[in-house]
């Protein structure tokens, strides 16, 4: 087994926002042993080496918003009623490898069907299967009013990725249960969609006191809290309650922004889902209504997000991979592209959002940067992402992926022969018969 390797003559993007520079990286026992510009300064003189002349070496991408157990459903009906726990876990293992081979060396699985996320993380960490580093949430906490699935959410109990809590006692019990099972985060759907609502975004589905109780319960046991928030009051109250990270954050107002800046809470806009549906609506035969809604959501929130970024709010990249709109292994780079094209970030700033900044979602300070003593989670790209982040989406240009200093086999897994019986929504016909 090779414990040391030298990556020579690379153009290094270190993840901090610094301009690329020529250099060499030594890997030893899973960590970066040294980074130097002069070959004379290499410490591991007799180690194996790879010449990376003309290529870029950078931190592995960190995707701070994935759903690894979902397996790309086309609807909430399919997600909630067509997934089996054992099969979901087996398929998630294959999908995790796709994610890793695309250059994502770590990801945050925000919420999970059943307990698949925790079990998959433990299987990867134990070496049972190969996959990226994972930080995981359990079932997302919902009230009976809130979620993105409307009337499919039951009044109590569990369905799909959600656990509906109906009282303060249930909030405490469910959070403690999930922490006992080994989650890294507690996720709460602070906002949700209800029929005939008149406001833009989503409605806040929790009271401030309930949110504070949830945060206090999780924090007392050392676990951070992340919130799905789409609406000004949901962002504001989540921040006031003590949330540690915000997903989406759209329609945030000035009051919420001030609190976010003061508390220095990371924001994961997760525009990839919307951007893909906008760009490929016809190809996917998606609803034009959704396309228009999502187009407006991005446009409406560019000014406040740009203001947040300029004020120093830590922006983090997340793809929401796991749906039919965002299949695994294909779109993890897309959020960087959106940050550049819509929010006006430079390519290097966007890369920092997908590496150094995104380490917050993994609860680690030893990943996301190319520097001595950091974990050797590295990708090598044939091209210069500091000039064009979209090349990170071309798998042919991802030449090497290292996780814990070990090179990953980039041979794609076998394609699925077919979906398992009952896995997708089936129908009698595509149209209603008219006489």
CSV table of C-alpha atoms in Angstrom, one decimal:
chain,number,residue,atom,x,y,z
A,1,UNK,CA,0.0,0.0,0.0
A,2,UNK,CA,1.4,3.4,-1.0
A,3,UNK,CA,1.1,5.8,2.0
A,4,UNK,CA,3.0,8.7,0.3
A,5,UNK,CA,2.8,10.4,-3.1
A,6,UNK,CA,4.1,13.6,-4.6
A,7,UNK,CA,1.9,15.6,-7.0
A,8,UNK,CA,4.4,17.7,-9.0
A,9,UNK,CA,4.3,20.7,-11.3
A,10,UNK,CA,0.6,21.6,-10.7
A,11,UNK,CA,-1.1,24.9,-10.9
A,12,UNK,CA,-2.5,25.1,-7.4
A,13,UNK,CA,-5.9,26.6,-6.4
A,14,UNK,CA,-5.8,26.4,-2.6
A,15,UNK,CA,-9.4,27.2,-1.8
A,16,UNK,CA,-8.8,30.5,0.1
A,17,UNK,CA,-9.4,32.8,-2.9
A,18,UNK,CA,-5.7,33.2,-3.6
A,19,UNK,CA,-4.7,33.2,-7.3
A,20,UNK,CA,-3.4,29.9,-8.8
A,21,UNK,CA,0.3,29.4,-8.3
A,22,UNK,CA,2.8,26.7,-9.5
A,23,UNK,CA,3.9,24.1,-7.0
A,24,UNK,CA,4.1,20.6,-5.6
A,25,UNK,CA,2.0,18.8,-3.0
A,26,UNK,CA,3.2,15.9,-0.9
A,27,UNK,CA,0.7,13.5,0.6
A,28,UNK,CA,1.6,11.3,3.5
A,29,UNK,CA,-0.7,9.1,5.6
A,30,UNK,CA,-3.8,10.7,4.3
A,31,UNK,CA,-2.8,14.3,4.9
A,32,UNK,CA,-1.0,17.0,3.0
A,33,UNK,CA,2.5,16.8,4.3
A,34,UNK,CA,3.8,19.9,2.5
A,35,UNK,CA,3.1,22.4,-0.2
A,36,UNK,CA,6.1,24.0,-1.9
A,37,UNK,CA,7.0,25.9,-5.0
A,38,UNK,CA,10.6,24.6,-5.3
A,39,UNK,CA,11.2,20.9,-5.8
A,40,UNK,CA,14.3,21.2,-3.6
A,41,UNK,CA,12.0,21.7,-0.6
A,42,UNK,CA,10.2,18.3,-1.0
A,43,UNK,CA,10.5,16.2,2.1
A,44,UNK,CA,9.5,12.8,0.7
A,45,UNK,CA,12.3,12.4,-1.8
A,46,UNK,CA,11.8,8.7,-2.6
A,47,UNK,CA,8.0,8.7,-2.9
A,48,UNK,CA,6.0,7.9,-6.0
A,49,UNK,CA,5.0,10.9,-8.0
A,50,UNK,CA,2.6,12.1,-10.6
A,51,UNK,CA,3.6,14.9,-13.0
A,52,UNK,CA,0.6,17.3,-13.3
A,53,UNK,CA,2.1,19.8,-15.7
A,54,UNK,CA,-0.6,21.8,-17.4
A,55,UNK,CA,-3.3,20.7,-14.9
A,56,UNK,CA,-4.9,22.3,-11.9
A,57,UNK,CA,-4.8,20.8,-8.4
A,58,UNK,CA,-7.4,22.0,-6.0
A,59,UNK,CA,-9.4,20.9,-2.9
A,60,UNK,CA,-12.1,18.4,-3.6
A,61,UNK,CA,-15.5,20.0,-3.9
A,62,UNK,CA,-17.8,20.0,-0.8
A,63,UNK,CA,-21.5,19.9,-1.7
A,64,UNK,CA,-23.4,21.3,1.3
A,65,UNK,CA,-26.9,20.3,0.2
A,66,UNK,CA,-27.5,16.7,-1.1
A,67,UNK,CA,-30.2,14.1,-0.7
A,68,UNK,CA,-28.4,10.8,-1.2
A,69,UNK,CA,-31.2,8.5,-0.3
A,70,UNK,CA,-33.9,10.0,-2.6
A,71,UNK,CA,-32.6,8.4,-6.0
A,72,UNK,CA,-33.9,11.2,-8.3
A,73,UNK,CA,-37.7,11.1,-7.9
A,74,UNK,CA,-39.8,13.1,-10.4
A,75,UNK,CA,-42.4,14.0,-7.7
A,76,UNK,CA,-43.1,13.9,-4.0
A,77,UNK,CA,-45.6,11.1,-4.6
A,78,UNK,CA,-42.8,8.9,-5.9
A,79,UNK,CA,-40.5,10.0,-3.1
A,80,UNK,CA,-42.9,9.4,-0.3
A,81,UNK,CA,-44.7,6.3,-1.4
A,82,UNK,CA,-42.3,4.3,-3.7
A,83,UNK,CA,-39.1,4.0,-1.6
A,84,UNK,CA,-38.2,1.0,0.5
A,85,UNK,CA,-35.6,1.3,3.3
A,86,UNK,CA,-33.3,-1.5,2.4
A,87,UNK,CA,-33.3,-0.9,-1.3
A,88,UNK,CA,-32.9,2.9,-0.7
A,89,UNK,CA,-29.7,2.2,1.3
A,90,UNK,CA,-28.2,-0.2,-1.4
A,91,UNK,CA,-28.9,2.3,-4.2
A,92,UNK,CA,-27.6,5.2,-2.2
A,93,UNK,CA,-24.3,3.4,-2.0
A,94,UNK,CA,-24.0,3.3,-5.8
A,95,UNK,CA,-25.1,7.0,-6.0
A,96,UNK,CA,-22.5,8.0,-3.5
A,97,UNK,CA,-19.7,6.7,-5.7
A,98,UNK,CA,-21.1,8.7,-8.6
A,99,UNK,CA,-20.8,11.8,-6.4
A,100,UNK,CA,-17.2,11.1,-5.4
A,101,UNK,CA,-16.1,10.3,-9.0
A,102,UNK,CA,-17.5,13.7,-10.1
A,103,UNK,CA,-14.9,15.5,-7.8
A,104,UNK,CA,-17.1,15.9,-4.7
A,105,UNK,CA,-15.0,14.5,-1.8
A,106,UNK,CA,-17.5,15.6,0.9
A,107,UNK,CA,-21.2,16.3,1.1
A,108,UNK,CA,-23.9,17.2,3.6
A,109,UNK,CA,-26.9,14.9,3.4
A,110,UNK,CA,-29.4,17.3,4.7
A,111,UNK,CA,-32.2,14.9,5.4
A,112,UNK,CA,-32.9,11.2,4.8
A,113,UNK,CA,-35.4,8.6,4.1
A,114,UNK,CA,-35.6,6.4,7.1
A,115,UNK,CA,-32.0,6.2,8.7
A,116,UNK,CA,-30.2,5.7,5.3
A,117,UNK,CA,-28.0,8.7,5.7
A,118,UNK,CA,-26.5,7.7,9.1
A,119,UNK,CA,-26.0,4.1,8.0
A,120,UNK,CA,-24.4,5.0,4.7
A,121,UNK,CA,-22.0,7.4,6.4
A,122,UNK,CA,-21.0,4.7,8.8
A,123,UNK,CA,-20.5,2.2,6.0
A,124,UNK,CA,-18.3,4.6,4.1
A,125,UNK,CA,-16.2,5.5,7.2
A,126,UNK,CA,-15.8,1.8,7.9
A,127,UNK,CA,-14.5,1.1,4.4
A,128,UNK,CA,-17.5,-1.2,3.6
A,129,UNK,CA,-18.1,0.8,0.4
A,130,UNK,CA,-16.4,3.7,-1.3
A,131,UNK,CA,-17.9,7.2,-1.1
A,132,UNK,CA,-17.3,10.8,-0.1
A,133,UNK,CA,-17.1,12.1,3.4
A,134,UNK,CA,-20.6,12.6,4.7
A,135,UNK,CA,-22.2,14.7,7.4
A,136,UNK,CA,-25.8,13.8,7.8
A,137,UNK,CA,-29.2,15.0,9.1
A,138,UNK,CA,-32.0,12.6,10.0
A,139,UNK,CA,-35.6,13.0,9.2
A,140,UNK,CA,-36.4,16.7,8.7
A,141,UNK,CA,-38.6,18.1,11.5
A,142,UNK,CA,-41.9,19.4,10.2
A,143,UNK,CA,-45.1,20.7,11.6
A,144,UNK,CA,-48.4,19.5,10.2
A,145,UNK,CA,-48.6,22.7,8.2
A,146,UNK,CA,-45.1,22.9,6.8
A,147,UNK,CA,-43.1,21.3,4.1
A,148,UNK,CA,-42.7,21.4,0.4
A,149,UNK,CA,-45.1,18.6,-0.2
A,150,UNK,CA,-48.3,20.3,0.9
A,151,UNK,CA,-51.2,17.9,1.7
A,152,UNK,CA,-48.9,14.9,1.4
A,153,UNK,CA,-47.5,15.8,4.8
A,154,UNK,CA,-49.5,13.9,7.5
A,155,UNK,CA,-50.8,15.5,10.6
A,156,UNK,CA,-48.5,13.4,12.7
A,157,UNK,CA,-45.9,10.6,12.4
A,158,UNK,CA,-43.4,10.1,9.6
A,159,UNK,CA,-43.5,10.1,5.9
A,160,UNK,CA,-40.7,10.1,3.4
A,161,UNK,CA,-37.9,12.3,4.8
A,162,UNK,CA,-40.1,14.1,7.3
A,163,UNK,CA,-41.0,13.6,11.0
A,164,UNK,CA,-44.0,15.7,12.0
A,165,UNK,CA,-43.9,17.0,15.5
A,166,UNK,CA,-47.1,18.3,17.2
A,167,UNK,CA,-46.0,19.5,20.6
A,168,UNK,CA,-43.0,20.7,22.5
A,169,UNK,CA,-42.6,17.3,24.1
A,170,UNK,CA,-42.4,15.7,20.6
A,171,UNK,CA,-39.9,18.3,19.4
A,172,UNK,CA,-37.6,17.4,22.3
A,173,UNK,CA,-38.2,13.6,21.9
A,174,UNK,CA,-37.5,13.5,18.2
A,175,UNK,CA,-34.4,15.6,18.4
A,176,UNK,CA,-33.0,13.5,21.2
A,177,UNK,CA,-33.9,10.3,19.3
A,178,UNK,CA,-32.1,11.5,16.2
A,179,UNK,CA,-29.0,12.5,18.1
A,180,UNK,CA,-29.0,9.1,19.8
A,181,UNK,CA,-29.0,7.5,16.4
A,182,UNK,CA,-25.9,9.5,15.4
A,183,UNK,CA,-26.9,12.5,13.2
A,184,UNK,CA,-24.5,15.3,12.7
A,185,UNK,CA,-27.2,17.9,12.2
A,186,UNK,CA,-30.8,18.5,13.0
A,187,UNK,CA,-32.7,19.8,10.0
A,188,UNK,CA,-36.0,21.8,10.4
A,189,UNK,CA,-38.4,22.8,7.6
A,190,UNK,CA,-39.0,26.3,9.1
A,191,UNK,CA,-41.2,27.2,6.1
A,192,UNK,CA,-43.6,25.4,3.9
A,193,UNK,CA,-46.2,25.7,1.2
A,194,UNK,CA,-49.9,25.7,1.8
A,195,UNK,CA,-52.8,25.9,-0.7
A,196,UNK,CA,-54.0,29.3,-1.8
A,197,UNK,CA,-51.3,31.3,0.0
A,198,UNK,CA,-51.0,34.9,-1.1
A,199,UNK,CA,-47.4,35.7,-0.2
A,200,UNK,CA,-44.3,35.0,-2.2
A,201,UNK,CA,-41.9,32.3,-1.0
A,202,UNK,CA,-43.2,30.0,1.7
A,203,UNK,CA,-45.1,30.5,5.0
A,204,UNK,CA,-43.4,30.2,8.4
A,205,UNK,CA,-44.7,27.0,9.9
A,206,UNK,CA,-43.1,27.2,13.4
A,207,UNK,CA,-43.4,29.7,16.2
A,208,UNK,CA,-40.2,31.4,17.4
A,209,UNK,CA,-40.6,29.7,20.8
A,210,UNK,CA,-40.7,26.3,19.1
A,211,UNK,CA,-37.6,27.1,17.1
A,212,UNK,CA,-35.7,28.2,20.2
A,213,UNK,CA,-36.7,25.0,22.0
A,214,UNK,CA,-35.4,22.9,19.1
A,215,UNK,CA,-32.1,24.8,19.0
A,216,UNK,CA,-31.7,24.6,22.7
A,217,UNK,CA,-32.4,20.9,22.8
A,218,UNK,CA,-29.9,20.1,20.0
A,219,UNK,CA,-27.2,22.5,21.2
A,220,UNK,CA,-27.3,21.1,24.7
A,221,UNK,CA,-26.2,17.8,23.1
A,222,UNK,CA,-23.6,19.5,20.9
A,223,UNK,CA,-25.4,19.2,17.6
A,224,UNK,CA,-26.0,22.1,15.2
A,225,UNK,CA,-29.3,23.0,13.6
A,226,UNK,CA,-29.9,23.8,9.9
A,227,UNK,CA,-33.1,25.3,8.5
A,228,UNK,CA,-35.0,25.2,5.2
A,229,UNK,CA,-36.1,28.8,5.0
A,230,UNK,CA,-37.9,30.5,2.1
A,231,UNK,CA,-39.5,33.7,3.4
A,232,UNK,CA,-38.5,36.8,5.4
A,233,UNK,CA,-40.0,35.7,8.7
A,234,UNK,CA,-38.7,32.2,8.5
A,235,UNK,CA,-35.1,33.4,8.0
A,236,UNK,CA,-35.4,36.0,10.7
A,237,UNK,CA,-36.9,33.7,13.4
A,238,UNK,CA,-34.5,30.8,12.5
A,239,UNK,CA,-31.5,33.2,13.1
A,240,UNK,CA,-33.0,34.6,16.3
A,241,UNK,CA,-33.6,31.1,17.6
A,242,UNK,CA,-29.9,30.2,17.1
A,243,UNK,CA,-29.8,28.2,13.8
A,244,UNK,CA,-26.2,27.4,12.7
A,245,UNK,CA,-26.8,27.4,8.9
A,246,UNK,CA,-29.6,28.5,6.5
A,247,UNK,CA,-30.6,26.6,3.4
A,248,UNK,CA,-32.1,28.7,0.6
A,249,UNK,CA,-32.8,31.9,2.5
A,250,UNK,CA,-34.7,33.4,-0.3
A,251,UNK,CA,-36.9,36.5,0.3
A,252,UNK,CA,-34.8,37.4,3.2
A,253,UNK,CA,-35.4,41.0,4.2
A,254,UNK,CA,-33.0,43.7,5.6
A,255,UNK,CA,-33.9,42.7,9.2
A,256,UNK,CA,-32.9,39.1,8.6
A,257,UNK,CA,-29.8,40.1,6.8
A,258,UNK,CA,-28.6,42.3,9.7
A,259,UNK,CA,-29.0,39.3,12.1
A,260,UNK,CA,-27.3,37.0,9.7
A,261,UNK,CA,-24.3,39.4,9.4
A,262,UNK,CA,-24.2,39.9,13.2
A,263,UNK,CA,-24.2,36.1,13.9
A,264,UNK,CA,-22.0,35.2,10.9
A,265,UNK,CA,-24.3,32.4,9.9
A,266,UNK,CA,-23.5,30.5,6.7
A,267,UNK,CA,-26.0,30.7,3.8
A,268,UNK,CA,-26.5,27.9,1.3
A,269,UNK,CA,-28.7,29.4,-1.5
A,270,UNK,CA,-29.0,26.1,-3.4
A,271,UNK,CA,-30.1,27.7,-6.7
A,272,UNK,CA,-29.0,24.6,-8.8
A,273,UNK,CA,-32.5,23.0,-8.7
A,274,UNK,CA,-34.1,26.2,-10.0
A,275,UNK,CA,-31.4,27.0,-12.5
A,276,UNK,CA,-31.6,23.5,-14.1
A,277,UNK,CA,-35.4,23.6,-14.3
A,278,UNK,CA,-35.2,27.0,-15.9
A,279,UNK,CA,-32.5,26.0,-18.4
A,280,UNK,CA,-33.9,22.5,-19.3
A,281,UNK,CA,-37.6,22.8,-18.7
A,282,UNK,CA,-38.5,21.8,-22.3
A,283,UNK,CA,-36.1,18.9,-22.3
A,284,UNK,CA,-37.5,17.6,-19.0
A,285,UNK,CA,-41.1,18.4,-20.0
A,286,UNK,CA,-41.4,20.4,-16.8
A,287,UNK,CA,-44.2,22.8,-16.0
A,288,UNK,CA,-43.8,26.3,-17.4
A,289,UNK,CA,-45.4,27.6,-14.2
A,290,UNK,CA,-42.5,26.2,-12.2
A,291,UNK,CA,-40.0,27.7,-14.6
A,292,UNK,CA,-41.5,31.1,-14.2
A,293,UNK,CA,-41.7,30.9,-10.4
A,294,UNK,CA,-38.1,29.8,-10.1
A,295,UNK,CA,-36.9,32.4,-12.6
A,296,UNK,CA,-38.5,35.1,-10.5
A,297,UNK,CA,-37.1,33.6,-7.3
A,298,UNK,CA,-33.5,33.9,-8.5
A,299,UNK,CA,-34.0,37.3,-10.0
A,300,UNK,CA,-35.8,38.7,-6.9
A,301,UNK,CA,-33.1,37.5,-4.5
A,302,UNK,CA,-29.9,38.5,-6.4
A,303,UNK,CA,-29.8,42.0,-4.8
A,304,UNK,CA,-30.2,40.9,-1.1
A,305,UNK,CA,-27.8,38.0,-1.7
A,306,UNK,CA,-25.2,40.2,-3.3
A,307,UNK,CA,-25.5,42.6,-0.4
A,308,UNK,CA,-25.1,39.7,2.0
A,309,UNK,CA,-22.0,38.5,0.2
A,310,UNK,CA,-20.4,41.9,0.2
A,311,UNK,CA,-21.1,42.2,3.9
A,312,UNK,CA,-19.1,39.0,4.6
A,313,UNK,CA,-21.8,36.4,5.1
A,314,UNK,CA,-20.2,33.0,4.4
A,315,UNK,CA,-21.7,31.7,1.2
A,316,UNK,CA,-21.7,28.0,0.6
A,317,UNK,CA,-22.4,25.9,-2.5
A,318,UNK,CA,-25.1,23.2,-2.4
A,319,UNK,CA,-26.7,21.4,-5.4
A,320,UNK,CA,-29.7,19.7,-3.9
A,321,UNK,CA,-28.6,16.6,-5.9
A,322,UNK,CA,-31.0,13.7,-5.5
A,323,UNK,CA,-34.0,14.8,-7.6
A,324,UNK,CA,-34.8,14.2,-11.3
A,325,UNK,CA,-33.8,17.8,-11.9
A,326,UNK,CA,-30.4,17.3,-10.2
A,327,UNK,CA,-29.2,13.7,-10.7
A,328,UNK,CA,-26.1,12.5,-8.8
A,329,UNK,CA,-22.7,13.1,-10.2
A,330,UNK,CA,-23.8,15.6,-12.9
A,331,UNK,CA,-24.6,19.0,-11.4
A,332,UNK,CA,-22.5,19.5,-8.3
A,333,UNK,CA,-20.5,22.2,-10.1
A,334,UNK,CA,-23.6,24.1,-11.2
A,335,UNK,CA,-24.0,26.2,-8.1
A,336,UNK,CA,-20.5,27.7,-8.7
A,337,UNK,CA,-21.7,28.6,-12.2
A,338,UNK,CA,-24.8,30.3,-10.8
A,339,UNK,CA,-22.8,32.2,-8.2
A,340,UNK,CA,-20.6,33.6,-11.0
A,341,UNK,CA,-23.3,34.3,-13.6
A,342,UNK,CA,-26.2,35.5,-11.3
A,343,UNK,CA,-24.5,36.8,-8.1
A,344,UNK,CA,-21.4,38.3,-9.8
A,345,UNK,CA,-18.8,36.3,-7.8
A,346,UNK,CA,-15.4,35.7,-9.4
A,347,UNK,CA,-14.6,32.1,-10.3
A,348,UNK,CA,-12.1,32.0,-7.4
A,349,UNK,CA,-14.7,33.4,-4.9
A,350,UNK,CA,-17.2,30.7,-6.1
A,351,UNK,CA,-14.5,28.0,-5.7
A,352,UNK,CA,-14.0,29.2,-2.1
A,353,UNK,CA,-17.7,28.8,-1.5
A,354,UNK,CA,-17.5,25.1,-2.7
A,355,UNK,CA,-14.4,24.3,-0.7
A,356,UNK,CA,-13.1,26.3,2.3
A,357,UNK,CA,-16.5,27.9,3.2
A,358,UNK,CA,-18.4,24.6,2.7
A,359,UNK,CA,-16.4,22.8,5.3
A,360,UNK,CA,-18.8,24.4,7.9
A,361,UNK,CA,-21.4,21.9,6.7
A,362,UNK,CA,-19.0,19.0,7.4
A,363,UNK,CA,-18.3,20.4,10.9
A,364,UNK,CA,-14.5,20.2,10.1
A,365,UNK,CA,-11.6,22.6,9.9
A,366,UNK,CA,-9.2,20.2,8.2
A,367,UNK,CA,-10.7,20.0,4.8
A,368,UNK,CA,-11.5,22.5,1.9
A,369,UNK,CA,-8.0,24.0,1.7
A,370,UNK,CA,-4.7,22.9,0.1
A,371,UNK,CA,-2.3,23.5,3.0
A,372,UNK,CA,0.1,21.6,5.2
A,373,UNK,CA,-1.6,19.2,7.7
A,374,UNK,CA,-5.0,19.4,6.0
A,375,UNK,CA,-6.7,16.2,4.9
A,376,UNK,CA,-5.6,15.2,1.4
A,377,UNK,CA,-9.0,15.5,-0.3
A,378,UNK,CA,-7.8,16.7,-3.7
A,379,UNK,CA,-9.0,16.8,-7.3
A,380,UNK,CA,-6.9,17.3,-10.4
A,381,UNK,CA,-8.5,19.1,-13.4
A,382,UNK,CA,-7.3,19.4,-17.0
A,383,UNK,CA,-7.9,23.1,-17.4
A,384,UNK,CA,-8.2,26.2,-15.2
A,385,UNK,CA,-11.3,26.5,-13.1
A,386,UNK,CA,-10.2,30.0,-12.0
A,387,UNK,CA,-11.1,31.2,-15.4
A,388,UNK,CA,-14.1,29.0,-16.1
A,389,UNK,CA,-15.8,27.0,-13.2
A,390,UNK,CA,-18.0,25.1,-15.7
A,391,UNK,CA,-15.1,22.8,-16.6
A,392,UNK,CA,-15.7,21.2,-13.2
A,393,UNK,CA,-18.8,19.8,-14.7
A,394,UNK,CA,-16.9,18.0,-17.4
A,395,UNK,CA,-16.1,14.5,-16.1
A,396,UNK,CA,-13.6,13.9,-18.8
A,397,UNK,CA,-11.5,16.8,-17.4
A,398,UNK,CA,-11.5,15.4,-13.8
A,399,UNK,CA,-8.3,13.4,-14.1
A,400,UNK,CA,-7.6,12.4,-10.5
A,401,UNK,CA,-9.6,12.4,-7.3
A,402,UNK,CA,-7.9,11.8,-3.9
A,403,UNK,CA,-9.8,11.1,-0.7
A,404,UNK,CA,-7.8,10.8,2.5
A,405,UNK,CA,-4.8,10.7,0.3
A,406,UNK,CA,-6.0,7.6,-1.6
A,407,UNK,CA,-6.6,7.8,-5.3
A,408,UNK,CA,-10.2,6.9,-6.3
A,409,UNK,CA,-10.8,4.7,-9.3
A,410,UNK,CA,-12.8,6.8,-11.8
A,411,UNK,CA,-14.2,3.9,-13.7
A,412,UNK,CA,-18.0,4.5,-13.8
A,413,UNK,CA,-20.1,2.0,-12.0
A,414,UNK,CA,-22.3,-0.3,-14.2
A,415,UNK,CA,-25.4,1.3,-15.5
A,416,UNK,CA,-28.7,0.2,-14.0
A,417,UNK,CA,-30.4,-2.4,-16.1
A,418,UNK,CA,-33.8,-1.1,-15.0
A,419,UNK,CA,-35.4,0.5,-12.0
A,420,UNK,CA,-36.5,-2.0,-9.3
A,421,UNK,CA,-40.2,-2.9,-9.5
A,422,UNK,CA,-42.4,-0.3,-7.8
A,423,UNK,CA,-39.5,2.2,-7.5
A,424,UNK,CA,-41.0,4.8,-9.8
A,425,UNK,CA,-44.5,6.0,-10.2
A,426,UNK,CA,-46.5,3.8,-12.6
A,427,UNK,CA,-49.7,4.8,-14.4
A,428,UNK,CA,-52.4,3.2,-16.4
A,429,UNK,CA,-51.8,5.7,-19.2
A,430,UNK,CA,-50.3,9.1,-19.8
A,431,UNK,CA,-53.6,10.7,-20.8
A,432,UNK,CA,-57.3,10.3,-19.9
A,433,UNK,CA,-59.3,8.6,-22.6
A,434,UNK,CA,-61.8,10.9,-24.3
A,435,UNK,CA,-64.6,9.6,-26.3
